[in-house]
Amino acid sequence: MKRNLSALKKALQFGISGAVGGFVGNLITEPFMQRLPGSESFFDSVLSTGRWFGLVGGGIATAIMFGYYYYIKGKPQIKQALKNGGLFGLIAGAISGAIAEGIYSGIGDGNNELLRVICWGIAGSLLGLGLGQRIPNLGALRGTGGGGVGGVLGGCLFILFAYNLSGTAGRLAGCAAIGFWIGIMLVVAETLFNKAWLVISYDTGANRTLTLGSEPITFGSDENLSIICIPNVSPVAMRFQLEAGQIVCENLDSGAVSYLRSGDQKKIGNCTITVGNSDLPAATSAQVPPSIISQKAAPASFTSSQFSLKLGSRVIPLTSGTQLFTSDIPSLTAAASNGLVAIVTSRSRNELSLGLTNLCDRTWWVTDIQGDIKMVEPESTLTLALGTQIEFGEIDGEIV
């Protein structure tokens, strides 16, 4: 629910930004539109349309990039928006406008509105393709698809406005509609087809959603080095990335690497980061690395006999093969008829790493010594570490 509300807010922000950009871009070109001759050659028509939609495309791309930066930074970033949106939007808009006009004038008879809508879709696709390279992890495919659908929807409204409003008012409203739907559909495509994402919840109650992919999402106090700026932390404190089908979090302060799954959380500064995924393969004890891997060597004294599970006043030693039943943790219900709710397994041949496998029918909530929260779902394994707190329903346990 939190992700959906955040994505809706993001879509509206992109849509409104795109609408403003389309409106302003057409407003700039409008005085020149009046000077165009009523009858033009094919070449003049392609050239003038390319020039017109170049400014409109530049306005839409700049405004959407402005909306993106405002969404993730929480404050205007006009210079960055112009740098990453203005020039490419101008070029993409000019090329797409010229191509669309060439198709429309070369194939159509000047009255084929279906072909006109298709041409708007082509123009939106090229703008979306460029934006997909500038918005982290949006990608060329989703950018092109979202921009194309947005161009078609906006083009339908453009034609509607053109028939019902005067020339200037119709073009202004139509370009605003195209920018609006391109902005909306970029976020829709991103949300529907992303495999993993981050929901960033600030202590103030604000939420933001970012797509995870091959391009790292960085958190830190340096605006030039980090995508998400967090005050009072290291310049680059934490980095999230999707690698080989796994969500990887690197704590740059400690050098620890975490392999996360849906529902896992990380706390940094004034925000909590919750991981989500759609169709990533379910993790099992055989295929998932330990939830936290440190680059520092393990102490020589570390052995499997160090671990015990503290349940209130009871302390249960944990060694490889230890079985826990409903009689040990009454708040849990076994998934099988044998009453077994958890078992300790060795995750390395020398038994220096032990895991606790969840064999009950409910998820455990786990908080490690660093304060990070994660879920351990049924049939999943938690790597044992001192200080880890486990919520077994109504009963709390701690690894000691």
mmCIF file of C-alpha atoms in Angstrom:
data_model
loop_
_atom_site.group_PDB
_atom_site.id
_atom_site.type_symbol
_atom_site.label_atom_id
_atom_site.label_comp_id
_atom_site.label_asym_id
_atom_site.label_seq_id
_atom_site.Cartn_x
_atom_site.Cartn_y
_atom_site.Cartn_z
ATOM 1 C CA MET A 1 0.000 0.000 0.000
ATOM 2 C CA LYS A 2 2.791 2.420 0.909
ATOM 3 C CA ARG A 3 4.514 1.676 -2.382
ATOM 4 C CA ASN A 4 1.304 2.215 -4.381
ATOM 5 C CA LEU A 5 0.588 5.568 -2.731
ATOM 6 C CA SER A 6 4.161 6.685 -3.285
ATOM 7 C CA ALA A 7 4.034 5.579 -6.937
ATOM 8 C CA LEU A 8 0.734 7.445 -7.425
ATOM 9 C CA LYS A 9 2.259 10.608 -5.999
ATOM 10 C CA LYS A 10 5.288 10.146 -8.232
ATOM 11 C CA ALA A 11 3.126 9.633 -11.334
ATOM 12 C CA LEU A 12 1.089 12.768 -10.635
ATOM 13 C CA GLN A 13 4.237 14.779 -10.012
ATOM 14 C CA PHE A 14 5.771 13.608 -13.293
ATOM 15 C CA GLY A 15 2.481 14.168 -15.123
ATOM 16 C CA ILE A 16 1.992 17.713 -13.859
ATOM 17 C CA SER A 17 5.637 18.521 -14.600
ATOM 18 C CA GLY A 18 5.284 17.176 -18.143
ATOM 19 C CA ALA A 19 2.082 19.162 -18.681
ATOM 20 C CA VAL A 20 3.755 22.403 -17.591
ATOM 21 C CA GLY A 21 6.736 21.636 -19.847
ATOM 22 C CA GLY A 22 4.527 20.944 -22.871
ATOM 23 C CA PHE A 23 2.495 24.093 -22.261
ATOM 24 C CA VAL A 24 5.546 26.337 -21.849
ATOM 25 C CA GLY A 25 7.358 24.774 -24.807
ATOM 26 C CA ASN A 26 4.411 25.424 -27.103
ATOM 27 C CA LEU A 27 3.923 28.903 -25.643
ATOM 28 C CA ILE A 28 7.472 29.795 -26.702
ATOM 29 C CA THR A 29 6.892 28.600 -30.264
ATOM 30 C CA GLU A 30 3.381 30.015 -30.642
ATOM 31 C CA PRO A 31 4.390 33.474 -32.010
ATOM 32 C CA PHE A 32 6.361 31.744 -34.774
ATOM 33 C CA MET A 33 3.474 29.420 -35.585
ATOM 34 C CA GLN A 34 1.427 32.402 -36.737
ATOM 35 C CA ARG A 35 4.104 33.360 -39.256
ATOM 36 C CA LEU A 36 4.155 29.991 -41.009
ATOM 37 C CA PRO A 37 2.679 30.168 -44.503
ATOM 38 C CA GLY A 38 -0.657 28.537 -44.987
ATOM 39 C CA SER A 39 0.652 26.253 -47.701
ATOM 40 C CA GLU A 40 4.051 24.592 -47.350
ATOM 41 C CA SER A 41 6.080 22.111 -49.313
ATOM 42 C CA PHE A 42 6.732 18.664 -47.848
ATOM 43 C CA PHE A 43 10.241 19.659 -46.774
ATOM 44 C CA ASP A 44 9.095 22.931 -45.203
ATOM 45 C CA SER A 45 6.332 21.134 -43.349
ATOM 46 C CA VAL A 46 8.747 18.542 -41.911
ATOM 47 C CA LEU A 47 11.243 21.248 -40.969
ATOM 48 C CA SER A 48 8.719 23.506 -39.257
ATOM 49 C CA THR A 49 7.112 20.630 -37.332
ATOM 50 C CA GLY A 50 10.542 19.412 -36.234
ATOM 51 C CA ARG A 51 11.415 22.904 -35.033
ATOM 52 C CA TRP A 52 8.092 23.252 -33.233
ATOM 53 C CA PHE A 53 8.129 19.884 -31.471
ATOM 54 C CA GLY A 54 11.825 20.254 -30.697
ATOM 55 C CA LEU A 55 10.989 23.129 -28.345
ATOM 56 C CA VAL A 56 7.934 21.315 -27.050
ATOM 57 C CA GLY A 57 9.985 18.133 -26.460
ATOM 58 C CA GLY A 58 12.722 20.116 -24.764
ATOM 59 C CA GLY A 59 10.145 21.656 -22.453
ATOM 60 C CA ILE A 60 8.558 18.293 -21.628
ATOM 61 C CA ALA A 61 11.891 16.542 -20.979
ATOM 62 C CA THR A 62 13.251 19.415 -18.866
ATOM 63 C CA ALA A 63 10.063 19.603 -16.812
ATOM 64 C CA ILE A 64 9.920 15.830 -16.222
ATOM 65 C CA MET A 65 13.551 15.832 -15.120
ATOM 66 C CA PHE A 66 12.709 18.766 -12.825
ATOM 67 C CA GLY A 67 9.854 16.699 -11.374
ATOM 68 C CA TYR A 68 12.186 13.716 -10.919
ATOM 69 C CA TYR A 69 14.825 15.726 -9.071
ATOM 70 C CA TYR A 70 12.198 17.404 -6.913
ATOM 71 C CA TYR A 71 10.725 13.994 -6.111
ATOM 72 C CA ILE A 72 14.000 12.456 -4.912
ATOM 73 C CA LYS A 73 15.677 15.582 -3.477
ATOM 74 C CA GLY A 74 12.655 17.406 -2.097
ATOM 75 C CA LYS A 75 13.800 20.735 -3.544
ATOM 76 C CA PRO A 76 14.120 22.378 -7.006
ATOM 77 C CA GLN A 77 17.107 21.392 -9.152
ATOM 78 C CA ILE A 78 16.652 23.672 -12.177
ATOM 79 C CA LYS A 79 20.263 23.531 -13.365
ATOM 80 C CA GLN A 80 20.358 19.724 -13.255
ATOM 81 C CA ALA A 81 16.994 19.485 -15.013
ATOM 82 C CA LEU A 82 18.167 21.745 -17.846
ATOM 83 C CA LYS A 83 21.473 19.903 -18.119
ATOM 84 C CA ASN A 84 19.946 16.421 -18.305
ATOM 85 C CA GLY A 85 16.655 17.255 -20.005
ATOM 86 C CA GLY A 86 16.909 20.381 -22.119
ATOM 87 C CA LEU A 87 19.342 19.534 -24.906
ATOM 88 C CA PHE A 88 18.407 15.891 -25.414
ATOM 89 C CA GLY A 89 14.693 16.781 -25.262
ATOM 90 C CA LEU A 90 15.219 19.447 -27.902
ATOM 91 C CA ILE A 91 17.055 17.016 -30.187
ATOM 92 C CA ALA A 92 14.720 14.075 -29.556
ATOM 93 C CA GLY A 93 11.683 16.301 -29.993
ATOM 94 C CA ALA A 94 12.970 17.757 -33.257
ATOM 95 C CA ILE A 95 13.843 14.332 -34.692
ATOM 96 C CA SER A 96 10.598 12.706 -33.573
ATOM 97 C CA GLY A 97 8.512 15.668 -34.761
ATOM 98 C CA ALA A 98 10.175 15.595 -38.173
ATOM 99 C CA ILE A 99 9.753 11.804 -38.474
ATOM 100 C CA ALA A 100 6.112 11.985 -37.399
ATOM 101 C CA GLU A 101 5.337 14.805 -39.825
ATOM 102 C CA GLY A 102 7.159 12.973 -42.607
ATOM 103 C CA ILE A 103 5.039 9.868 -42.029
ATOM 104 C CA TYR A 104 1.827 11.850 -41.667
ATOM 105 C CA SER A 105 2.383 14.040 -44.745
ATOM 106 C CA GLY A 106 4.030 11.348 -46.853
ATOM 107 C CA ILE A 107 1.570 8.514 -46.203
ATOM 108 C CA GLY A 108 -1.603 10.226 -45.022
ATOM 109 C CA ASP A 109 -3.913 12.518 -46.903
ATOM 110 C CA GLY A 110 -3.933 15.193 -44.214
ATOM 111 C CA ASN A 111 -7.165 13.935 -42.645
ATOM 112 C CA ASN A 112 -6.162 10.551 -41.212
ATOM 113 C CA GLU A 113 -6.494 11.121 -37.475
ATOM 114 C CA LEU A 114 -5.527 7.532 -36.601
ATOM 115 C CA LEU A 115 -2.215 8.041 -38.365
ATOM 116 C CA ARG A 116 -1.798 11.344 -36.529
ATOM 117 C CA VAL A 117 -2.235 9.549 -33.175
ATOM 118 C CA ILE A 118 0.324 6.922 -34.210
ATOM 119 C CA CYS A 119 2.747 9.724 -35.056
ATOM 120 C CA TRP A 120 2.279 11.232 -31.598
ATOM 121 C CA GLY A 121 3.076 7.796 -30.199
ATOM 122 C CA ILE A 122 6.337 7.737 -32.189
ATOM 123 C CA ALA A 123 7.239 11.185 -30.872
ATOM 124 C CA GLY A 124 6.463 10.114 -27.287
ATOM 125 C CA SER A 125 8.516 6.918 -27.720
ATOM 126 C CA LEU A 126 11.655 8.820 -28.679
ATOM 127 C CA LEU A 127 11.232 11.242 -25.778
ATOM 128 C CA GLY A 128 10.675 8.305 -23.425
ATOM 129 C CA LEU A 129 13.751 6.553 -24.816
ATOM 130 C CA GLY A 130 15.903 9.553 -23.927
ATOM 131 C CA LEU A 131 14.354 9.948 -20.483
ATOM 132 C CA GLY A 132 14.891 6.241 -19.840
ATOM 133 C CA GLN A 133 18.644 6.818 -20.090
ATOM 134 C CA ARG A 134 18.578 9.683 -17.583
ATOM 135 C CA ILE A 135 16.249 8.435 -14.863
ATOM 136 C CA PRO A 136 18.146 5.719 -12.925
ATOM 137 C CA ASN A 137 16.953 2.172 -13.667
ATOM 138 C CA LEU A 138 13.976 3.283 -15.775
ATOM 139 C CA GLY A 139 15.659 1.738 -18.815
ATOM 140 C CA ALA A 140 15.280 2.173 -22.559
ATOM 141 C CA LEU A 141 12.488 -0.394 -22.974
ATOM 142 C CA ARG A 142 10.226 0.936 -20.228
ATOM 143 C CA GLY A 143 11.016 4.520 -21.201
ATOM 144 C CA THR A 144 10.161 3.879 -24.846
ATOM 145 C CA GLY A 145 6.986 1.966 -24.018
ATOM 146 C CA GLY A 146 5.762 4.441 -21.419
ATOM 147 C CA GLY A 147 6.562 7.414 -23.653
ATOM 148 C CA GLY A 148 4.836 5.770 -26.626
ATOM 149 C CA VAL A 149 1.617 5.027 -24.725
ATOM 150 C CA GLY A 150 1.715 8.516 -23.199
ATOM 151 C CA GLY A 151 2.165 10.030 -26.661
ATOM 152 C CA VAL A 152 -0.856 8.109 -28.006
ATOM 153 C CA LEU A 153 -3.102 9.111 -25.086
ATOM 154 C CA GLY A 154 -1.918 12.708 -25.196
ATOM 155 C CA GLY A 155 -2.262 12.748 -28.991
ATOM 156 C CA CYS A 156 -5.923 11.722 -28.724
ATOM 157 C CA LEU A 157 -6.545 14.673 -26.417
ATOM 158 C CA PHE A 158 -4.521 16.954 -28.690
ATOM 159 C CA ILE A 159 -6.854 16.149 -31.588
ATOM 160 C CA LEU A 160 -9.900 16.590 -29.336
ATOM 161 C CA PHE A 161 -8.701 20.009 -28.187
ATOM 162 C CA ALA A 162 -7.775 21.011 -31.735
ATOM 163 C CA TYR A 163 -11.346 20.396 -32.908
ATOM 164 C CA ASN A 164 -13.032 22.123 -29.963
ATOM 165 C CA LEU A 165 -10.734 25.053 -29.195
ATOM 166 C CA SER A 166 -9.124 27.812 -31.229
ATOM 167 C CA GLY A 167 -5.761 27.132 -32.894
ATOM 168 C CA THR A 168 -3.578 28.620 -30.146
ATOM 169 C CA ALA A 169 -5.669 27.357 -27.213
ATOM 170 C CA GLY A 170 -5.956 23.928 -28.808
ATOM 171 C CA ARG A 171 -2.199 23.585 -29.321
ATOM 172 C CA LEU A 172 -1.426 24.797 -25.791
ATOM 173 C CA ALA A 173 -3.903 22.392 -24.200
ATOM 174 C CA GLY A 174 -2.853 19.579 -26.545
ATOM 175 C CA CYS A 175 0.876 19.899 -25.806
ATOM 176 C CA ALA A 176 0.118 20.036 -22.088
ATOM 177 C CA ALA A 177 -1.916 16.812 -22.450
ATOM 178 C CA ILE A 178 0.939 15.086 -24.291
ATOM 179 C CA GLY A 179 3.460 16.097 -21.602
ATOM 180 C CA PHE A 180 1.051 15.032 -18.853
ATOM 181 C CA TRP A 181 0.478 11.536 -20.238
ATOM 182 C CA ILE A 182 4.113 10.938 -21.095
ATOM 183 C CA GLY A 183 5.045 11.780 -17.485
ATOM 184 C CA ILE A 184 2.263 9.590 -16.081
ATOM 185 C CA MET A 185 2.992 6.591 -18.289
ATOM 186 C CA LEU A 186 6.731 6.629 -17.601
ATOM 187 C CA VAL A 187 5.976 6.006 -13.936
ATOM 188 C CA VAL A 188 3.252 3.457 -14.748
ATOM 189 C CA ALA A 189 5.660 1.486 -16.966
ATOM 190 C CA GLU A 190 8.370 1.717 -14.310
ATOM 191 C CA THR A 191 6.021 0.502 -11.562
ATOM 192 C CA LEU A 192 4.339 -2.300 -13.491
ATOM 193 C CA PHE A 193 7.451 -3.883 -14.931
ATOM 194 C CA ASN A 194 10.168 -3.362 -12.348
ATOM 195 C CA LYS A 195 11.522 -6.403 -10.544
ATOM 196 C CA ALA A 196 12.731 -4.712 -7.379
ATOM 197 C CA TRP A 197 12.283 -1.373 -5.684
ATOM 198 C CA LEU A 198 12.973 0.644 -2.549
ATOM 199 C CA VAL A 199 10.330 2.418 -0.475
ATOM 200 C CA ILE A 200 12.024 5.252 1.417
ATOM 201 C CA SER A 201 10.067 6.341 4.514
ATOM 202 C CA TYR A 202 11.230 9.507 6.245
ATOM 203 C CA ASP A 203 10.672 10.271 9.915
ATOM 204 C CA THR A 204 8.458 13.160 8.785
ATOM 205 C CA GLY A 205 6.008 10.682 7.244
ATOM 206 C CA ALA A 206 6.976 11.333 3.607
ATOM 207 C CA ASN A 207 7.528 8.344 1.303
ATOM 208 C CA ARG A 208 9.365 7.909 -1.985
ATOM 209 C CA THR A 209 9.738 4.897 -4.275
ATOM 210 C CA LEU A 210 12.758 4.183 -6.464
ATOM 211 C CA THR A 211 13.308 1.324 -8.891
ATOM 212 C CA LEU A 212 16.270 -0.982 -8.315
ATOM 213 C CA GLY A 213 18.399 -2.221 -11.178
ATOM 214 C CA SER A 214 21.968 -2.467 -12.390
ATOM 215 C CA GLU A 215 22.598 1.213 -11.648
ATOM 216 C CA PRO A 216 23.322 1.661 -7.909
ATOM 217 C CA ILE A 217 21.004 3.740 -5.730
ATOM 218 C CA THR A 218 23.246 5.590 -3.284
ATOM 219 C CA PHE A 219 22.441 7.218 0.050
ATOM 220 C CA GLY A 220 24.660 9.796 1.737
ATOM 221 C CA SER A 221 25.119 13.406 2.779
ATOM 222 C CA ASP A 222 26.936 14.546 -0.386
ATOM 223 C CA GLU A 223 24.408 15.638 -3.033
ATOM 224 C CA ASN A 224 26.985 15.262 -5.788
ATOM 225 C CA LEU A 225 27.815 11.660 -4.891
ATOM 226 C CA SER A 226 24.486 10.327 -3.625
ATOM 227 C CA ILE A 227 21.137 10.007 -5.358
ATOM 228 C CA ILE A 228 19.272 10.284 -2.047
ATOM 229 C CA CYS A 229 20.669 12.927 0.290
ATOM 230 C CA ILE A 230 20.557 12.029 3.993
ATOM 231 C CA PRO A 231 21.900 14.594 6.492
ATOM 232 C CA ASN A 232 24.410 13.737 9.218
ATOM 233 C CA VAL A 233 25.764 10.548 7.615
ATOM 234 C CA SER A 234 28.845 9.756 5.517
ATOM 235 C CA PRO A 235 29.113 11.366 2.044
ATOM 236 C CA VAL A 236 28.179 7.958 0.573
ATOM 237 C CA ALA A 237 26.977 5.698 3.371
ATOM 238 C CA MET A 238 24.911 2.973 1.707
ATOM 239 C CA ARG A 239 24.422 1.556 -1.782
ATOM 240 C CA PHE A 240 21.644 -0.684 -3.159
ATOM 241 C CA GLN A 241 21.812 -2.596 -6.415
ATOM 242 C CA LEU A 242 20.226 -5.525 -8.257
ATOM 243 C CA GLU A 243 22.938 -8.034 -9.159
ATOM 244 C CA ALA A 244 22.406 -11.451 -10.742
ATOM 245 C CA GLY A 245 18.826 -11.632 -9.486
ATOM 246 C CA GLN A 246 19.671 -10.611 -5.919
ATOM 247 C CA ILE A 247 19.114 -7.343 -4.070
ATOM 248 C CA VAL A 248 22.446 -6.293 -2.643
ATOM 249 C CA CYS A 249 23.014 -3.621 0.003
ATOM 250 C CA GLU A 250 26.536 -2.434 0.762
ATOM 251 C CA ASN A 251 27.231 -0.503 3.943
ATOM 252 C CA LEU A 252 30.201 1.603 2.888
ATOM 253 C CA ASP A 253 31.044 2.593 6.457
ATOM 254 C CA SER A 254 31.481 -0.954 7.766
ATOM 255 C CA GLY A 255 32.186 -2.791 4.521
ATOM 256 C CA ALA A 256 29.317 -5.213 5.216
ATOM 257 C CA VAL A 257 27.249 -6.566 2.337
ATOM 258 C CA SER A 258 23.631 -7.654 2.861
ATOM 259 C CA TYR A 259 21.558 -9.833 0.528
ATOM 260 C CA LEU A 260 17.979 -8.717 0.971
ATOM 261 C CA ARG A 261 14.494 -9.960 0.180
ATOM 262 C CA SER A 262 11.047 -8.420 0.071
ATOM 263 C CA GLY A 263 10.178 -6.777 3.377
ATOM 264 C CA ASP A 264 13.755 -6.393 4.634
ATOM 265 C CA GLN A 265 14.546 -2.953 6.027
ATOM 266 C CA LYS A 266 17.583 -0.759 6.514
ATOM 267 C CA LYS A 267 17.753 2.306 8.750
ATOM 268 C CA ILE A 268 19.975 5.224 7.797
ATOM 269 C CA GLY A 269 19.814 8.701 9.247
ATOM 270 C CA ASN A 270 16.267 10.044 9.204
ATOM 271 C CA CYS A 271 14.756 7.376 6.949
ATOM 272 C CA THR A 272 13.876 3.686 6.812
ATOM 273 C CA ILE A 273 14.419 1.836 3.531
ATOM 274 C CA THR A 274 12.114 -1.108 2.801
ATOM 275 C CA VAL A 275 12.979 -3.533 0.009
ATOM 276 C CA GLY A 276 10.342 -4.938 -2.315
ATOM 277 C CA ASN A 277 10.479 -7.365 -5.232
ATOM 278 C CA SER A 278 7.937 -8.883 -7.604
ATOM 279 C CA ASP A 279 9.208 -11.996 -9.367
ATOM 280 C CA LEU A 280 12.683 -12.570 -7.974
ATOM 281 C CA PRO A 281 13.217 -16.252 -7.126
ATOM 282 C CA ALA A 282 12.396 -17.235 -3.579
ATOM 283 C CA ALA A 283 15.466 -17.566 -1.428
ATOM 284 C CA THR A 284 16.406 -20.868 0.173
ATOM 285 C CA SER A 285 19.146 -21.848 2.521
ATOM 286 C CA ALA A 286 20.962 -23.554 -0.347
ATOM 287 C CA GLN A 287 21.058 -20.604 -2.736
ATOM 288 C CA VAL A 288 21.201 -17.469 -0.604
ATOM 289 C CA PRO A 289 24.430 -16.232 0.969
ATOM 290 C CA PRO A 290 24.410 -15.218 4.640
ATOM 291 C CA SER A 291 22.239 -12.169 5.186
ATOM 292 C CA ILE A 292 25.302 -10.178 6.275
ATOM 293 C CA ILE A 293 28.808 -10.825 4.998
ATOM 294 C CA SER A 294 31.621 -8.801 6.493
ATOM 295 C CA GLN A 295 34.873 -8.175 4.674
ATOM 296 C CA LYS A 296 36.648 -8.501 7.990
ATOM 297 C CA ALA A 297 37.958 -11.927 8.929
ATOM 298 C CA ALA A 298 35.952 -13.845 11.522
ATOM 299 C CA PRO A 299 37.575 -14.169 14.962
ATOM 300 C CA ALA A 300 39.515 -17.373 15.427
ATOM 301 C CA SER A 301 37.469 -18.168 18.517
ATOM 302 C CA PHE A 302 34.193 -18.227 16.574
ATOM 303 C CA THR A 303 32.663 -21.685 16.724
ATOM 304 C CA SER A 304 29.168 -23.103 16.484
ATOM 305 C CA SER A 305 29.073 -23.680 20.245
ATOM 306 C CA GLN A 306 28.910 -19.930 20.865
ATOM 307 C CA PHE A 307 25.242 -19.655 19.998
ATOM 308 C CA SER A 308 22.218 -20.147 22.198
ATOM 309 C CA LEU A 309 18.594 -19.043 21.899
ATOM 310 C CA LYS A 310 17.310 -17.085 24.890
ATOM 311 C CA LEU A 311 13.535 -17.315 25.338
ATOM 312 C CA GLY A 312 12.628 -15.411 28.470
ATOM 313 C CA SER A 313 14.374 -17.235 31.313
ATOM 314 C CA ARG A 314 15.150 -20.285 29.150
ATOM 315 C CA VAL A 315 18.410 -20.662 27.215
ATOM 316 C CA ILE A 316 18.583 -23.335 24.505
ATOM 317 C CA PRO A 317 22.060 -24.204 23.124
ATOM 318 C CA LEU A 318 22.155 -24.120 19.322
ATOM 319 C CA THR A 319 24.427 -26.546 17.490
ATOM 320 C CA SER A 320 24.156 -28.090 14.057
ATOM 321 C CA GLY A 321 21.106 -30.363 14.013
ATOM 322 C CA THR A 322 19.347 -28.836 17.055
ATOM 323 C CA GLN A 323 15.567 -29.122 16.595
ATOM 324 C CA LEU A 324 12.974 -26.792 18.099
ATOM 325 C CA PHE A 325 9.373 -27.945 18.522
ATOM 326 C CA THR A 326 6.093 -26.257 19.405
ATOM 327 C CA SER A 327 6.780 -27.266 23.005
ATOM 328 C CA ASP A 328 9.901 -25.064 22.880
ATOM 329 C CA ILE A 329 8.168 -22.090 21.192
ATOM 330 C CA PRO A 330 4.413 -22.422 21.897
ATOM 331 C CA SER A 331 3.534 -19.328 19.829
ATOM 332 C CA LEU A 332 4.502 -21.130 16.614
ATOM 333 C CA THR A 333 2.588 -23.766 14.663
ATOM 334 C CA ALA A 334 4.561 -26.362 12.726
ATOM 335 C CA ALA A 335 3.984 -26.640 8.993
ATOM 336 C CA ALA A 336 4.344 -30.436 9.237
ATOM 337 C CA SER A 337 2.613 -32.884 11.563
ATOM 338 C CA ASN A 338 5.806 -33.671 13.503
ATOM 339 C CA GLY A 339 5.593 -30.407 15.478
ATOM 340 C CA LEU A 340 9.014 -29.210 14.281
ATOM 341 C CA VAL A 341 9.106 -25.381 13.983
ATOM 342 C CA ALA A 342 12.840 -24.740 13.467
ATOM 343 C CA ILE A 343 16.111 -26.557 12.933
ATOM 344 C CA VAL A 344 19.727 -25.444 13.148
ATOM 345 C CA THR A 345 21.716 -26.173 10.009
ATOM 346 C CA SER A 346 25.375 -25.785 9.198
ATOM 347 C CA ARG A 347 26.066 -23.375 6.311
ATOM 348 C CA SER A 348 29.714 -24.387 5.860
ATOM 349 C CA ARG A 349 31.656 -27.629 6.098
ATOM 350 C CA ASN A 350 33.612 -26.574 9.153
ATOM 351 C CA GLU A 351 30.396 -25.505 10.930
ATOM 352 C CA LEU A 352 31.680 -21.986 11.560
ATOM 353 C CA SER A 353 28.418 -20.605 10.190
ATOM 354 C CA LEU A 354 25.060 -21.793 11.470
ATOM 355 C CA GLY A 355 21.569 -20.996 10.264
ATOM 356 C CA LEU A 356 18.146 -21.309 11.849
ATOM 357 C CA THR A 357 15.613 -22.599 9.304
ATOM 358 C CA ASN A 358 11.976 -21.568 9.698
ATOM 359 C CA LEU A 359 9.771 -24.691 9.541
ATOM 360 C CA CYS A 360 6.591 -23.122 10.935
ATOM 361 C CA ASP A 361 3.643 -21.597 9.054
ATOM 362 C CA ARG A 362 4.382 -17.943 9.810
ATOM 363 C CA THR A 363 7.062 -15.354 9.130
ATOM 364 C CA TRP A 364 9.570 -14.308 11.772
ATOM 365 C CA TRP A 365 10.604 -10.691 12.193
ATOM 366 C CA VAL A 366 14.320 -10.319 12.884
ATOM 367 C CA THR A 367 16.337 -7.321 14.117
ATOM 368 C CA ASP A 368 20.112 -7.620 13.918
ATOM 369 C CA ILE A 369 22.648 -5.965 16.204
ATOM 370 C CA GLN A 370 22.867 -2.983 13.800
ATOM 371 C CA GLY A 371 19.136 -2.350 14.093
ATOM 372 C CA ASP A 372 18.266 -3.571 10.587
ATOM 373 C CA ILE A 373 14.924 -5.378 10.296
ATOM 374 C CA LYS A 374 14.153 -8.268 7.965
ATOM 375 C CA MET A 375 11.653 -11.086 7.497
ATOM 376 C CA VAL A 376 12.431 -14.789 7.613
ATOM 377 C CA GLU A 377 9.648 -16.533 5.741
ATOM 378 C CA PRO A 378 8.719 -20.231 6.091
ATOM 379 C CA GLU A 379 11.399 -22.573 4.673
ATOM 380 C CA SER A 380 13.951 -19.722 4.740
ATOM 381 C CA THR A 381 17.113 -19.672 6.824
ATOM 382 C CA LEU A 382 18.461 -16.986 9.145
ATOM 383 C CA THR A 383 22.228 -16.830 9.581
ATOM 384 C CA LEU A 384 22.931 -16.859 13.336
ATOM 385 C CA ALA A 385 24.749 -13.867 14.800
ATOM 386 C CA LEU A 386 25.153 -12.698 18.383
ATOM 387 C CA GLY A 387 22.648 -10.079 19.474
ATOM 388 C CA THR A 388 20.047 -10.953 16.825
ATOM 389 C CA GLN A 389 16.503 -10.576 18.148
ATOM 390 C CA ILE A 390 13.729 -12.754 16.715
ATOM 391 C CA GLU A 391 10.002 -12.166 17.089
ATOM 392 C CA PHE A 392 8.265 -15.589 17.136
ATOM 393 C CA GLY A 393 4.755 -14.187 17.185
ATOM 394 C CA GLU A 394 3.950 -13.439 20.834
ATOM 395 C CA ILE A 395 7.307 -14.766 22.050
ATOM 396 C CA ASP A 396 10.574 -12.873 21.598
ATOM 397 C CA GLY A 397 13.915 -14.611 21.363
ATOM 398 C CA GLU A 398 17.534 -13.489 21.237
ATOM 399 C CA ILE A 399 20.691 -15.151 19.945
ATOM 400 C CA VAL A 400 23.259 -15.092 22.764
#
